[in-house]
Amino acid sequence: MRPTTLVFPIDEDNRILLGRKKRGFGADKYNGFGGKLNPGESFRACAVRELFEESGLSAREEDLECVALFDFQFPFDESLTHVSYVYFLRTFTGIVAETDEMEPHWFKPEDVPYAHMWDGDRRWLPMLLENKKLKGPIVFARDNSTVDKMDLTAMESVMESEHLARIDLYINE
Ligand SMILES: COc1nc(N)nc2c1ncn2[C@H]1C[C@H](O)[C@@H](COP(=O)(O)OP(=O)(O)OP(=O)(O)O)O1
């Protein structure tokens, strides 16, 4: 799969915006907003574009805080394996709206619906919400849904590598 981005807007009351995905990869799960990189697109441009398409919110690339780089590995269906940059976003404009792809809802941190999210989110999202920055592989089991293992490293900062995007696009297009 092509590299992806994932954006979690956070408002002034520290609520996090999640969307229930209505179709495609991860349908019916709550998640941040994002999608696959287009050829030649930067990660931040992808994040801003997908956020607008899926939630109606507008953001500036410089307001995205890069908080994680995950290597989502699916050994039993390699076509799903991809890297994803995760961003927090505290400055945005626009009005949240339901779209063809997402039904958005604001959640207090203690109400995040982990039981209805990707397996793994319950382990890494709380760490990100505690201001940790993370990098590493998350490996899924035969069912392509349950996490088999993850090996996440806390980082001082997470930098985007456009080189990573180009190589991955070339291999997985
Ligand atoms: C596997 O674990 C994952 N966990 C979480 N929380 N989020 C994930 C995981 N794997 C992928 N994602 C995110 C990354 C992206 O934001 C989306 C997937 O992108 P999608 O397939 O929706 O990409 P689009 O370009 O929007 O899709 P279309 O091809 O339908 O236009 O999920």
PDB file of C-alpha atoms and ligand atoms in Angstrom:
ATOM      1  CA  MET A   1       0.000   0.000   0.000  1.00  0.00           C
ATOM      2  CA  ARG A   2       1.213   3.551  -0.625  1.00  0.00           C
ATOM      3  CA  PRO A   3       2.424   5.550   2.400  1.00  0.00           C
ATOM      4  CA  THR A   4      -0.359   7.237   4.354  1.00  0.00           C
ATOM      5  CA  THR A   5      -0.938  10.109   6.739  1.00  0.00           C
ATOM      6  CA  LEU A   6      -3.140  10.267   9.813  1.00  0.00           C
ATOM      7  CA  VAL A   7      -4.217  13.540  11.481  1.00  0.00           C
ATOM      8  CA  PHE A   8      -5.785  13.919  14.922  1.00  0.00           C
ATOM      9  CA  PRO A   9      -7.253  17.419  15.433  1.00  0.00           C
ATOM     10  CA  ILE A  10      -7.302  18.480  19.112  1.00  0.00           C
ATOM     11  CA  ASP A  11      -9.413  21.434  20.271  1.00  0.00           C
ATOM     12  CA  GLU A  12      -8.877  24.018  23.027  1.00  0.00           C
ATOM     13  CA  ASP A  13     -10.749  21.778  25.506  1.00  0.00           C
ATOM     14  CA  ASN A  14      -8.294  18.952  24.738  1.00  0.00           C
ATOM     15  CA  ARG A  15     -10.957  16.941  22.910  1.00  0.00           C
ATOM     16  CA  ILE A  16      -9.781  14.806  20.019  1.00  0.00           C
ATOM     17  CA  LEU A  17     -11.645  14.601  16.706  1.00  0.00           C
ATOM     18  CA  LEU A  18     -12.142  11.080  15.383  1.00  0.00           C
ATOM     19  CA  GLY A  19     -14.181   9.913  12.445  1.00  0.00           C
ATOM     20  CA  ARG A  20     -16.099   6.684  12.023  1.00  0.00           C
ATOM     21  CA  LYS A  21     -14.875   5.458   8.660  1.00  0.00           C
ATOM     22  CA  LYS A  22     -17.797   4.729   6.382  1.00  0.00           C
ATOM     23  CA  ARG A  23     -15.998   2.796   3.646  1.00  0.00           C
ATOM     24  CA  GLY A  24     -12.656   1.367   2.471  1.00  0.00           C
ATOM     25  CA  PHE A  25      -9.651   0.335   4.566  1.00  0.00           C
ATOM     26  CA  GLY A  26     -10.649   0.270   8.250  1.00  0.00           C
ATOM     27  CA  ALA A  27     -14.376   0.722   7.547  1.00  0.00           C
ATOM     28  CA  ASP A  28     -16.549   1.065  10.696  1.00  0.00           C
ATOM     29  CA  LYS A  29     -13.546   1.855  12.877  1.00  0.00           C
ATOM     30  CA  TYR A  30     -12.991   5.256  14.493  1.00  0.00           C
ATOM     31  CA  ASN A  31      -9.732   6.838  13.426  1.00  0.00           C
ATOM     32  CA  GLY A  32      -7.960  10.082  12.702  1.00  0.00           C
ATOM     33  CA  PHE A  33      -8.244  11.626   9.240  1.00  0.00           C
ATOM     34  CA  GLY A  34      -5.897  10.730   6.434  1.00  0.00           C
ATOM     35  CA  GLY A  35      -5.169   8.623   3.437  1.00  0.00           C
ATOM     36  CA  LYS A  36      -2.694   7.579   0.800  1.00  0.00           C
ATOM     37  CA  LEU A  37       0.000   9.819  -0.590  1.00  0.00           C
ATOM     38  CA  ASN A  38      -0.485  10.875  -4.193  1.00  0.00           C
ATOM     39  CA  PRO A  39       2.556  10.589  -6.493  1.00  0.00           C
ATOM     40  CA  GLY A  40       4.845  13.582  -5.959  1.00  0.00           C
ATOM     41  CA  GLU A  41       2.891  14.803  -2.935  1.00  0.00           C
ATOM     42  CA  SER A  42       4.602  15.623   0.374  1.00  0.00           C
ATOM     43  CA  PHE A  43       3.348  14.000   3.575  1.00  0.00           C
ATOM     44  CA  ARG A  44       2.138  17.343   4.937  1.00  0.00           C
ATOM     45  CA  ALA A  45       0.324  18.222   1.702  1.00  0.00           C
ATOM     46  CA  CYS A  46      -1.348  14.813   1.813  1.00  0.00           C
ATOM     47  CA  ALA A  47      -2.320  15.300   5.458  1.00  0.00           C
ATOM     48  CA  VAL A  48      -3.878  18.731   4.796  1.00  0.00           C
ATOM     49  CA  ARG A  49      -5.718  17.510   1.686  1.00  0.00           C
ATOM     50  CA  GLU A  50      -7.102  14.366   3.304  1.00  0.00           C
ATOM     51  CA  LEU A  51      -8.136  16.232   6.461  1.00  0.00           C
ATOM     52  CA  PHE A  52     -10.186  18.674   4.373  1.00  0.00           C
ATOM     53  CA  GLU A  53     -11.704  15.946   2.192  1.00  0.00           C
ATOM     54  CA  GLU A  54     -12.729  13.830   5.177  1.00  0.00           C
ATOM     55  CA  SER A  55     -13.682  16.379   7.871  1.00  0.00           C
ATOM     56  CA  GLY A  56     -14.178  19.801   6.258  1.00  0.00           C
ATOM     57  CA  LEU A  57     -11.376  21.269   8.412  1.00  0.00           C
ATOM     58  CA  SER A  58      -8.616  23.366   6.848  1.00  0.00           C
ATOM     59  CA  ALA A  59      -5.064  23.398   8.183  1.00  0.00           C
ATOM     60  CA  ARG A  60      -1.694  24.914   7.368  1.00  0.00           C
ATOM     61  CA  GLU A  61       1.137  22.451   6.822  1.00  0.00           C
ATOM     62  CA  GLU A  62       3.301  24.241   9.422  1.00  0.00           C
ATOM     63  CA  ASP A  63       0.657  23.706  12.108  1.00  0.00           C
ATOM     64  CA  LEU A  64       0.903  19.910  11.820  1.00  0.00           C
ATOM     65  CA  GLU A  65       2.919  18.366  14.655  1.00  0.00           C
ATOM     66  CA  CYS A  66       4.537  15.154  13.508  1.00  0.00           C
ATOM     67  CA  VAL A  67       4.212  12.765  16.459  1.00  0.00           C
ATOM     68  CA  ALA A  68       4.803   9.292  15.036  1.00  0.00           C
ATOM     69  CA  LEU A  69       6.085   7.230  12.160  1.00  0.00           C
ATOM     70  CA  PHE A  70       4.564   3.759  12.123  1.00  0.00           C
ATOM     71  CA  ASP A  71       5.513   0.881   9.902  1.00  0.00           C
ATOM     72  CA  PHE A  72       2.218  -1.024   9.672  1.00  0.00           C
ATOM     73  CA  GLN A  73       3.234  -4.554   8.665  1.00  0.00           C
ATOM     74  CA  PHE A  74       0.804  -7.203   7.405  1.00  0.00           C
ATOM     75  CA  PRO A  75       2.958 -10.330   6.805  1.00  0.00           C
ATOM     76  CA  PHE A  76      -0.125 -12.304   5.726  1.00  0.00           C
ATOM     77  CA  ASP A  77      -1.163  -9.720   3.126  1.00  0.00           C
ATOM     78  CA  GLU A  78       1.860  -7.707   2.064  1.00  0.00           C
ATOM     79  CA  SER A  79      -0.309  -5.481  -0.148  1.00  0.00           C
ATOM     80  CA  LEU A  80      -1.539  -3.811   3.089  1.00  0.00           C
ATOM     81  CA  THR A  81       1.943  -3.104   4.497  1.00  0.00           C
ATOM     82  CA  HIS A  82       2.761   0.604   4.531  1.00  0.00           C
ATOM     83  CA  VAL A  83       4.306   3.441   6.514  1.00  0.00           C
ATOM     84  CA  SER A  84       2.170   6.160   8.039  1.00  0.00           C
ATOM     85  CA  TYR A  85       3.064   9.562   9.492  1.00  0.00           C
ATOM     86  CA  VAL A  86       0.825  10.629  12.364  1.00  0.00           C
ATOM     87  CA  TYR A  87       0.165  14.304  13.168  1.00  0.00           C
ATOM     88  CA  PHE A  88      -1.538  16.220  15.948  1.00  0.00           C
ATOM     89  CA  LEU A  89      -3.200  19.460  14.884  1.00  0.00           C
ATOM     90  CA  ARG A  90      -4.169  22.171  17.382  1.00  0.00           C
ATOM     91  CA  THR A  91      -4.742  25.056  14.967  1.00  0.00           C
ATOM     92  CA  PHE A  92      -7.350  24.700  12.239  1.00  0.00           C
ATOM     93  CA  THR A  93     -10.293  26.505  10.680  1.00  0.00           C
ATOM     94  CA  GLY A  94     -13.615  25.465   9.224  1.00  0.00           C
ATOM     95  CA  ILE A  95     -16.638  23.600  10.419  1.00  0.00           C
ATOM     96  CA  VAL A  96     -16.532  19.868  11.060  1.00  0.00           C
ATOM     97  CA  ALA A  97     -18.863  18.094   8.656  1.00  0.00           C
ATOM     98  CA  GLU A  98     -19.798  14.536   7.863  1.00  0.00           C
ATOM     99  CA  THR A  99     -18.414  13.442   4.495  1.00  0.00           C
ATOM    100  CA  ASP A 100     -18.802  10.441   2.180  1.00  0.00           C
ATOM    101  CA  GLU A 101     -15.880   8.810   3.983  1.00  0.00           C
ATOM    102  CA  MET A 102     -16.129   9.865   7.634  1.00  0.00           C
ATOM    103  CA  GLU A 103     -18.664  10.572  10.375  1.00  0.00           C
ATOM    104  CA  PRO A 104     -16.743  12.852  12.778  1.00  0.00           C
ATOM    105  CA  HIS A 105     -17.184  13.115  16.560  1.00  0.00           C
ATOM    106  CA  TRP A 106     -15.248  14.949  19.290  1.00  0.00           C
ATOM    107  CA  PHE A 107     -14.101  12.806  22.250  1.00  0.00           C
ATOM    108  CA  LYS A 108     -12.623  13.656  25.629  1.00  0.00           C
ATOM    109  CA  PRO A 109      -9.345  11.702  26.093  1.00  0.00           C
ATOM    110  CA  GLU A 110     -11.038   9.396  28.641  1.00  0.00           C
ATOM    111  CA  ASP A 111     -13.884   8.633  26.212  1.00  0.00           C
ATOM    112  CA  VAL A 112     -11.821   7.639  23.152  1.00  0.00           C
ATOM    113  CA  PRO A 113     -13.625   4.529  21.793  1.00  0.00           C
ATOM    114  CA  TYR A 114     -10.640   2.182  21.666  1.00  0.00           C
ATOM    115  CA  ALA A 115     -12.909  -0.880  21.394  1.00  0.00           C
ATOM    116  CA  HIS A 116     -14.026   0.461  18.010  1.00  0.00           C
ATOM    117  CA  MET A 117     -10.607   1.412  16.676  1.00  0.00           C
ATOM    118  CA  TRP A 118      -7.702  -0.439  15.102  1.00  0.00           C
ATOM    119  CA  ASP A 119      -6.102  -2.905  17.507  1.00  0.00           C
ATOM    120  CA  GLY A 120      -2.889  -1.189  18.558  1.00  0.00           C
ATOM    121  CA  ASP A 121      -4.379   2.295  18.840  1.00  0.00           C
ATOM    122  CA  ARG A 122      -5.218   1.618  22.498  1.00  0.00           C
ATOM    123  CA  ARG A 123      -1.489   1.225  23.139  1.00  0.00           C
ATOM    124  CA  TRP A 124       0.055   4.000  21.092  1.00  0.00           C
ATOM    125  CA  LEU A 125      -2.567   6.786  21.096  1.00  0.00           C
ATOM    126  CA  PRO A 126      -2.461   7.227  24.923  1.00  0.00           C
ATOM    127  CA  MET A 127       1.336   7.539  24.718  1.00  0.00           C
ATOM    128  CA  LEU A 128       1.030  10.203  22.004  1.00  0.00           C
ATOM    129  CA  LEU A 129      -1.580  12.036  24.102  1.00  0.00           C
ATOM    130  CA  GLU A 130       1.013  12.054  26.930  1.00  0.00           C
ATOM    131  CA  ASN A 131       3.302  13.991  24.546  1.00  0.00           C
ATOM    132  CA  LYS A 132       5.536  11.056  23.627  1.00  0.00           C
ATOM    133  CA  LYS A 133       6.762  10.799  20.030  1.00  0.00           C
ATOM    134  CA  LEU A 134       7.038   7.288  18.612  1.00  0.00           C
ATOM    135  CA  LYS A 135       8.568   5.366  15.774  1.00  0.00           C
ATOM    136  CA  GLY A 136       8.573   1.682  14.897  1.00  0.00           C
ATOM    137  CA  PRO A 137       6.862  -1.379  13.466  1.00  0.00           C
ATOM    138  CA  ILE A 138       3.359  -2.602  14.345  1.00  0.00           C
ATOM    139  CA  VAL A 139       2.940  -6.136  13.046  1.00  0.00           C
ATOM    140  CA  PHE A 140      -0.503  -7.636  12.453  1.00  0.00           C
ATOM    141  CA  ALA A 141      -1.453 -11.300  12.829  1.00  0.00           C
ATOM    142  CA  ARG A 142      -2.946 -13.678  10.274  1.00  0.00           C
ATOM    143  CA  ASP A 143      -6.386 -12.040  10.610  1.00  0.00           C
ATOM    144  CA  ASN A 144      -4.868  -8.715   9.417  1.00  0.00           C
ATOM    145  CA  SER A 145      -6.615  -7.090  12.361  1.00  0.00           C
ATOM    146  CA  THR A 146      -5.064  -8.214  15.672  1.00  0.00           C
ATOM    147  CA  VAL A 147      -1.641  -6.852  16.620  1.00  0.00           C
ATOM    148  CA  ASP A 148       0.927  -9.642  16.829  1.00  0.00           C
ATOM    149  CA  LYS A 149       3.780  -7.453  18.047  1.00  0.00           C
ATOM    150  CA  MET A 150       4.908  -3.873  18.161  1.00  0.00           C
ATOM    151  CA  ASP A 151       8.311  -2.420  18.883  1.00  0.00           C
ATOM    152  CA  LEU A 152       7.900   1.308  19.378  1.00  0.00           C
ATOM    153  CA  THR A 153      10.753   3.619  20.316  1.00  0.00           C
ATOM    154  CA  ALA A 154      10.228   6.985  22.009  1.00  0.00           C
ATOM    155  CA  MET A 155      11.889   9.742  19.974  1.00  0.00           C
ATOM    156  CA  GLU A 156      12.909  13.354  20.656  1.00  0.00           C
ATOM    157  CA  SER A 157      11.272  14.276  17.369  1.00  0.00           C
ATOM    158  CA  VAL A 158       9.948  12.531  14.270  1.00  0.00           C
ATOM    159  CA  MET A 159      11.074  13.909  10.921  1.00  0.00           C
ATOM    160  CA  GLU A 160       9.338  13.227   7.629  1.00  0.00           C
ATOM    161  CA  SER A 161      11.479  11.656   4.925  1.00  0.00           C
ATOM    162  CA  GLU A 162      10.256  12.369   1.404  1.00  0.00           C
ATOM    163  CA  HIS A 163      12.868   9.834   0.275  1.00  0.00           C
ATOM    164  CA  LEU A 164      10.845   7.187   2.127  1.00  0.00           C
ATOM    165  CA  ALA A 165       7.733   8.270   0.220  1.00  0.00           C
ATOM    166  CA  ARG A 166       9.434   8.028  -3.168  1.00  0.00           C
ATOM    167  CA  ILE A 167      10.924   4.597  -2.580  1.00  0.00           C
ATOM    168  CA  ASP A 168       7.687   3.222  -1.215  1.00  0.00           C
ATOM    169  CA  LEU A 169       5.655   4.668  -4.072  1.00  0.00           C
ATOM    170  CA  TYR A 170       8.040   3.070  -6.520  1.00  0.00           C
ATOM    171  CA  ILE A 171       7.830  -0.348  -4.891  1.00  0.00           C
ATOM    172  CA  ASN A 172       4.138  -0.473  -4.060  1.00  0.00           C
ATOM    173  CA  GLU A 173       2.430   1.583  -6.777  1.00  0.00           C
TER     174      GLU A 173
HETATM  175  C1  LIG B   1      -3.183  -0.853  10.629  1.00  0.00           C
HETATM  176  O1  LIG B   1      -3.299   0.058  11.667  1.00  0.00           O
HETATM  177  C2  LIG B   1      -3.765   1.292  11.466  1.00  0.00           C
HETATM  178  N1  LIG B   1      -4.169   1.963  12.554  1.00  0.00           N
HETATM  179  C3  LIG B   1      -4.669   3.207  12.431  1.00  0.00           C
HETATM  180  N2  LIG B   1      -5.083   3.850  13.529  1.00  0.00           N
HETATM  181  N3  LIG B   1      -4.784   3.857  11.242  1.00  0.00           N
HETATM  182  C4  LIG B   1      -4.374   3.198  10.168  1.00  0.00           C
HETATM  183  C5  LIG B   1      -3.850   1.895  10.209  1.00  0.00           C
HETATM  184  N4  LIG B   1      -3.519   1.557   8.935  1.00  0.00           N
HETATM  185  C6  LIG B   1      -3.839   2.572   8.161  1.00  0.00           C
HETATM  186  N5  LIG B   1      -4.355   3.565   8.896  1.00  0.00           N
HETATM  187  C7  LIG B   1      -4.867   4.852   8.425  1.00  0.00           C
HETATM  188  C8  LIG B   1      -3.902   5.575   7.567  1.00  0.00           C
HETATM  189  C9  LIG B   1      -4.815   6.347   6.661  1.00  0.00           C
HETATM  190  O2  LIG B   1      -5.195   7.551   7.292  1.00  0.00           O
HETATM  191  C10 LIG B   1      -6.031   5.455   6.515  1.00  0.00           C
HETATM  192  C11 LIG B   1      -5.987   4.587   5.284  1.00  0.00           C
HETATM  193  O3  LIG B   1      -6.029   5.360   4.132  1.00  0.00           O
HETATM  194  P1  LIG B   1      -7.210   5.138   3.060  1.00  0.00           P
HETATM  195  O4  LIG B   1      -7.146   3.768   2.544  1.00  0.00           O
HETATM  196  O5  LIG B   1      -8.480   5.622   3.655  1.00  0.00           O
HETATM  197  O6  LIG B   1      -6.698   6.149   1.983  1.00  0.00           O
HETATM  198  P2  LIG B   1      -7.541   7.025   0.961  1.00  0.00           P
HETATM  199  O7  LIG B   1      -6.523   7.596   0.044  1.00  0.00           O
HETATM  200  O8  LIG B   1      -8.409   8.007   1.689  1.00  0.00           O
HETATM  201  O9  LIG B   1      -8.459   5.921   0.331  1.00  0.00           O
HETATM  202  P3  LIG B   1      -9.114   5.711  -1.078  1.00  0.00           P
HETATM  203  O10 LIG B   1      -8.127   4.867  -1.833  1.00  0.00           O
HETATM  204  O11 LIG B   1     -10.400   4.999  -0.736  1.00  0.00           O
HETATM  205  O12 LIG B   1      -9.317   7.086  -1.693  1.00  0.00           O
HETATM  206  O13 LIG B   1      -6.022   4.588   7.631  1.00  0.00           O
END
